[in-house]
């Protein structure tokens, strides 16, 4: 199965006999590496206990739209933002009808409306209910609204009848959930991503660095991999585990990052510079620990190589995507960087404020290229990275087809 390492999955459980399979579904999702939070409707608790779901997921179950006692303090908006994907399994005929109509009268239906993450439903019902015109028309509404349909299977039903309406097995649901994240937009392409900070040594025990955690760059590498690309991640020191199926090269200094990028860039069609590379480094790192004897100390700093600009200068150059970390005048400064570094696209973000930018789990990106500006809302870094990769794929394919038709005209 495709891994879902660190993916945040909300499993919604509604009232149906197949709810007995929900505990197994949580286990299969977790086996694939996902973090799972369970949301149960009132009817679901008649079929399986919240305690069982809490035990298998390792987290308290969310049940009420307004729950002042909730241990995690997450409300429907927080859960909707936390989710990378929502799977409702089993999804009853009643829940499918509510979702088709946009009725939001409990936690699960509300969060399905509020989330930007992909939503899938795994129907479970009697065959007559499944084939009824009302259910079928609700299902086409859901599919038109972009909601995925997992199953149902056909076979023996709890009511004693045989036919379509059986919920898929846990293993199949986990595999389909994992596949939700695979877009194929960058299939066959190689993407090189930089991430994290650099460490510039002052002496053997001290460094100049910055607040980058690597979360944004790692999310970009994951999203590119899920879009079908072969990804190389050149990362400065971070506490993160590199995404599976990504070739990871660990470096420490800006010079080492520059060297690694130069070595691997020629095979890549797309370069994304999400690393917070030090702009200056000490001219000389002392060989021994500098003693605390003088009243003051000056460090002579020299400029580091500009990795992004060096990639743009290649001939042929890949599609070059830079980031811009700014504390003010975001669009003005980022547009200046787009031109100065001759990048194809800049993902700009405000830094130095809590809740986005450095270290946070969420980010607000503004995508700027020569065609215009797209301001994304505050999103989890995983969701922001997916939006960025989608934008990059559109840009890459547009640039390539323009290039192909130019070459065709010359022949
Ligand atoms: O890692 P996180 O905690 O998740 O935080 C994410 C982030 C804030 C680090 C990320 O979103 C981000 O903004 N990364 C770029 C940070 C940065 O160095 O921005 P800059 O505006 O200083 O640099 C502009 C671009 O030039 C960047 O693409 C940078 O990688 C590149 N650069 C900078 C200096 C240098 N010597 N070589 C470069 O290639």
Short mmCIF file of C-alpha atoms in Angstrom, two decimals, residues 111-369:
data_model
loop_
_atom_site.label_atom_id
_atom_site.label_comp_id
_atom_site.label_asym_id
_atom_site.label_seq_id
_atom_site.Cartn_x
_atom_site.Cartn_y
_atom_site.Cartn_z
CA UNK A 111 -16.73 19.50 9.29
CA UNK A 112 -17.32 17.89 5.87
CA UNK A 113 -18.64 21.26 4.72
CA UNK A 114 -15.87 23.22 6.43
CA UNK A 115 -12.84 21.27 5.24
CA UNK A 116 -10.68 21.98 2.21
CA UNK A 117 -9.28 18.43 2.39
CA UNK A 118 -10.53 15.72 0.04
CA UNK A 119 -13.62 13.93 1.37
CA UNK A 120 -14.61 10.33 0.57
CA UNK A 121 -17.69 8.35 1.55
CA UNK A 122 -17.93 4.57 1.83
CA UNK A 123 -21.65 3.78 1.60
CA UNK A 124 -23.19 0.99 3.62
CA UNK A 125 -26.89 0.20 3.32
CA UNK A 126 -29.52 -2.27 2.25
CA UNK A 127 -29.61 -2.91 -1.51
CA UNK A 128 -33.07 -1.32 -1.95
CA UNK A 129 -31.91 1.82 -0.17
CA UNK A 130 -28.79 1.86 -2.36
CA UNK A 131 -30.70 1.57 -5.64
CA UNK A 132 -33.46 3.99 -4.66
CA UNK A 133 -33.65 7.02 -6.98
CA UNK A 134 -33.24 9.38 -4.00
CA UNK A 135 -29.93 7.81 -2.93
CA UNK A 136 -28.63 7.59 -6.49
CA UNK A 137 -29.43 11.24 -7.16
CA UNK A 138 -27.78 12.27 -3.87
CA UNK A 139 -24.68 10.28 -4.87
CA UNK A 140 -24.39 12.02 -8.21
CA UNK A 141 -24.69 15.38 -6.42
CA UNK A 142 -21.85 14.34 -4.11
CA UNK A 143 -19.66 13.25 -7.02
CA UNK A 144 -20.39 16.48 -8.90
CA UNK A 145 -19.28 18.31 -5.74
CA UNK A 146 -15.93 16.50 -5.84
CA UNK A 147 -16.66 13.99 -3.07
CA UNK A 148 -15.18 10.57 -3.77
CA UNK A 149 -17.17 7.38 -3.58
CA UNK A 150 -15.44 4.26 -2.22
CA UNK A 151 -17.58 1.22 -3.11
CA UNK A 152 -19.95 -0.18 -2.16
CA UNK A 153 -19.35 -3.88 -2.75
CA UNK A 154 -22.03 -6.37 -3.60
CA UNK A 155 -22.82 -9.51 -1.62
CA UNK A 156 -24.60 -10.88 1.42
CA UNK A 157 -26.07 -8.14 3.62
CA UNK A 158 -26.77 -8.01 7.36
CA UNK A 159 -30.51 -7.86 6.61
CA UNK A 160 -30.32 -11.27 4.93
CA UNK A 161 -30.61 -9.96 1.36
CA UNK A 162 -27.93 -10.09 -1.32
CA UNK A 163 -26.94 -7.19 -3.58
CA UNK A 164 -25.06 -3.88 -3.74
CA UNK A 165 -24.61 -1.79 -0.60
CA UNK A 166 -21.97 -3.63 1.46
CA UNK A 167 -19.23 -1.39 2.79
CA UNK A 168 -15.74 -2.17 1.44
CA UNK A 169 -13.31 -3.95 3.73
CA UNK A 170 -10.93 -1.95 5.94
CA UNK A 171 -7.87 -2.88 3.87
CA UNK A 172 -9.50 -1.61 0.66
CA UNK A 173 -10.68 1.60 2.34
CA UNK A 174 -7.17 2.35 3.61
CA UNK A 175 -5.66 1.73 0.16
CA UNK A 176 -8.23 3.99 -1.53
CA UNK A 177 -7.68 6.70 1.10
CA UNK A 178 -3.94 6.59 0.43
CA UNK A 179 -4.58 6.81 -3.32
CA UNK A 180 -6.64 10.02 -2.78
CA UNK A 181 -3.36 11.86 -2.36
CA UNK A 182 -1.84 10.65 -5.64
CA UNK A 183 -2.60 13.16 -8.41
CA UNK A 184 -0.17 12.11 -11.16
CA UNK A 185 0.20 15.76 -12.23
CA UNK A 186 3.99 15.48 -12.23
CA UNK A 187 4.24 11.86 -13.37
CA UNK A 188 7.56 11.07 -15.02
CA UNK A 189 9.25 14.29 -13.84
CA UNK A 190 12.13 14.81 -11.44
CA UNK A 191 11.82 17.48 -8.78
CA UNK A 192 14.62 18.76 -6.55
CA UNK A 193 13.49 20.45 -3.31
CA UNK A 194 15.60 22.20 -0.68
CA UNK A 195 14.33 22.43 2.89
CA UNK A 196 15.23 23.46 6.40
CA UNK A 197 17.87 25.84 7.72
CA UNK A 198 21.60 25.85 7.18
CA UNK A 199 24.15 25.85 9.98
CA UNK A 200 27.15 28.12 9.50
CA UNK A 201 29.91 27.31 12.03
CA UNK A 202 31.48 30.06 14.11
CA UNK A 203 33.65 27.61 16.02
CA UNK A 204 33.30 23.87 16.82
CA UNK A 205 30.37 24.52 19.21
CA UNK A 206 28.55 27.57 17.83
CA UNK A 207 26.63 28.20 14.65
CA UNK A 208 24.65 30.87 12.82
CA UNK A 209 21.25 29.50 11.85
CA UNK A 210 17.57 30.46 11.64
CA UNK A 211 14.15 29.28 12.80
CA UNK A 212 13.34 27.01 9.83
CA UNK A 213 11.97 23.63 10.97
CA UNK A 214 11.92 22.13 7.47
CA UNK A 215 8.15 21.48 7.68
CA UNK A 216 7.29 23.55 4.59
CA UNK A 217 10.02 22.05 2.39
CA UNK A 218 9.28 18.49 3.52
CA UNK A 219 5.57 19.07 2.76
CA UNK A 220 6.52 20.29 -0.73
CA UNK A 221 8.66 17.17 -1.27
CA UNK A 222 5.77 14.95 -0.13
CA UNK A 223 3.24 16.74 -2.35
CA UNK A 224 5.57 16.47 -5.37
CA UNK A 225 6.05 12.78 -4.70
CA UNK A 226 2.28 12.29 -4.41
CA UNK A 227 1.90 14.12 -7.72
CA UNK A 228 3.94 11.32 -9.28
CA UNK A 229 7.38 12.97 -9.43
CA UNK A 230 10.67 11.37 -8.48
CA UNK A 231 11.87 13.69 -5.72
CA UNK A 232 15.29 14.54 -4.34
CA UNK A 233 15.21 16.44 -1.05
CA UNK A 234 18.33 18.37 -0.08
CA UNK A 235 17.81 19.21 3.55
CA UNK A 236 19.58 21.21 6.19
CA UNK A 237 19.53 19.92 9.79
CA UNK A 238 15.95 19.29 11.01
CA UNK A 239 14.21 17.04 13.51
CA UNK A 240 11.90 15.64 10.82
CA UNK A 241 11.79 12.18 9.28
CA UNK A 242 12.18 12.46 5.50
CA UNK A 243 9.12 11.39 3.51
CA UNK A 244 9.18 7.81 2.27
CA UNK A 245 9.99 7.27 -1.44
CA UNK A 246 12.03 10.52 -1.53
CA UNK A 247 15.81 10.52 -2.06
CA UNK A 248 17.15 12.51 0.87
CA UNK A 249 20.53 14.26 0.95
CA UNK A 250 21.51 15.80 4.28
CA UNK A 251 23.74 18.87 4.35
CA UNK A 252 24.76 21.39 6.97
CA UNK A 253 26.05 24.61 5.43
CA UNK A 254 24.88 26.82 2.55
CA UNK A 255 27.98 25.78 0.59
CA UNK A 256 27.17 22.09 1.09
CA UNK A 257 23.55 22.73 0.00
CA UNK A 258 24.84 24.60 -3.07
CA UNK A 259 27.19 21.70 -3.94
CA UNK A 260 24.45 19.05 -3.51
CA UNK A 261 22.03 21.04 -5.67
CA UNK A 262 24.67 21.53 -8.40
CA UNK A 263 25.35 17.81 -8.38
CA UNK A 264 21.71 16.72 -8.75
CA UNK A 265 20.00 19.55 -10.62
CA UNK A 266 20.88 18.50 -14.16
CA UNK A 267 18.47 15.57 -14.05
CA UNK A 268 15.59 17.63 -12.59
CA UNK A 269 12.89 19.43 -14.56
CA UNK A 270 11.66 21.40 -11.54
CA UNK A 271 13.56 23.06 -8.68
CA UNK A 272 11.83 24.30 -5.52
CA UNK A 273 13.97 26.28 -3.06
CA UNK A 274 12.07 26.15 0.24
CA UNK A 275 15.20 26.14 2.41
CA UNK A 276 16.04 29.11 4.59
CA UNK A 277 19.63 29.39 3.41
CA UNK A 278 21.97 31.60 5.42
CA UNK A 279 22.81 34.71 3.38
CA UNK A 280 26.09 35.21 5.26
CA UNK A 281 28.55 32.94 7.05
CA UNK A 282 31.58 33.62 9.22
CA UNK A 283 34.58 34.18 6.92
CA UNK A 284 36.61 31.75 9.04
CA UNK A 285 35.34 29.22 11.54
CA UNK A 286 37.68 29.15 14.57
CA UNK A 287 39.30 25.75 15.04
CA UNK A 288 38.89 25.85 18.83
CA UNK A 289 36.06 27.15 21.05
CA UNK A 290 36.23 30.96 21.25
CA UNK A 291 36.90 31.95 24.87
CA UNK A 292 34.73 34.45 26.77
CA UNK A 293 37.61 36.84 27.54
CA UNK A 294 37.12 39.98 25.41
CA UNK A 295 34.39 42.57 26.27
CA UNK A 296 33.10 42.45 22.73
CA UNK A 297 33.58 40.26 19.72
CA UNK A 298 33.15 40.99 16.00
CA UNK A 299 32.46 38.36 13.41
CA UNK A 300 33.53 38.98 9.84
CA UNK A 301 30.73 37.62 7.66
CA UNK A 302 30.91 36.84 3.95
CA UNK A 303 28.11 36.16 1.48
CA UNK A 304 27.07 32.58 0.78
CA UNK A 305 26.40 31.39 -2.80
CA UNK A 306 22.87 32.09 -4.05
CA UNK A 307 21.55 28.61 -4.83
CA UNK A 308 18.29 29.75 -6.44
CA UNK A 309 19.97 32.27 -8.74
CA UNK A 310 22.61 29.70 -9.72
CA UNK A 311 19.88 27.25 -10.80
CA UNK A 312 18.07 29.96 -12.83
CA UNK A 313 21.37 30.70 -14.60
CA UNK A 314 21.71 27.13 -15.90
CA UNK A 315 21.21 26.53 -19.61
CA UNK A 316 18.86 24.76 -19.97
CA UNK A 317 17.33 25.76 -16.64
CA UNK A 318 14.59 23.74 -14.94
CA UNK A 319 11.36 25.42 -13.87
CA UNK A 320 12.61 27.47 -10.91
CA UNK A 321 10.41 28.07 -7.88
CA UNK A 322 11.70 30.14 -5.00
CA UNK A 323 10.26 31.14 -1.67
CA UNK A 324 10.37 34.62 -0.22
CA UNK A 325 10.34 35.05 3.56
CA UNK A 326 9.42 38.64 4.36
CA UNK A 327 8.51 40.62 7.45
CA UNK A 328 6.76 43.44 5.50
CA UNK A 329 5.70 44.54 1.98
CA UNK A 330 5.26 40.89 1.03
CA UNK A 331 4.19 41.21 -2.60
CA UNK A 332 6.55 44.08 -3.41
CA UNK A 333 9.62 42.32 -1.99
CA UNK A 334 8.66 38.92 -3.40
CA UNK A 335 8.11 40.35 -6.89
CA UNK A 336 11.56 41.96 -6.68
CA UNK A 337 13.01 38.51 -5.77
CA UNK A 338 11.13 36.85 -8.65
CA UNK A 339 12.89 39.20 -11.09
CA UNK A 340 16.29 39.44 -9.36
CA UNK A 341 16.63 35.65 -9.13
CA UNK A 342 14.96 35.07 -12.54
CA UNK A 343 12.60 32.53 -11.00
CA UNK A 344 9.45 31.28 -12.73
CA UNK A 345 7.41 31.43 -9.54
CA UNK A 346 7.81 32.73 -6.00
CA UNK A 347 5.88 31.41 -3.00
CA UNK A 348 5.90 34.33 -0.61
CA UNK A 349 5.16 34.15 3.09
CA UNK A 350 5.20 36.51 6.03
CA UNK A 351 7.62 35.37 8.74
CA UNK A 352 8.28 36.51 12.28
CA UNK A 353 4.65 36.20 13.38
CA UNK A 354 3.12 33.25 15.27
CA UNK A 355 0.77 30.84 13.49
CA UNK A 356 2.42 30.73 10.06
CA UNK A 357 5.82 30.95 8.35
CA UNK A 358 8.71 29.53 10.39
CA UNK A 359 8.07 26.53 12.67
CA UNK A 360 4.24 26.65 12.58
CA UNK A 361 2.13 23.78 11.19
CA UNK A 362 0.20 26.18 8.96
CA UNK A 363 1.19 28.74 6.38
CA UNK A 364 -0.34 31.44 4.23
CA UNK A 365 1.34 31.52 0.81
CA UNK A 366 1.05 34.13 -1.92
CA UNK A 367 2.03 32.67 -5.31
CA UNK A 368 3.55 35.24 -7.63
CA UNK A 369 4.62 34.82 -11.25
#
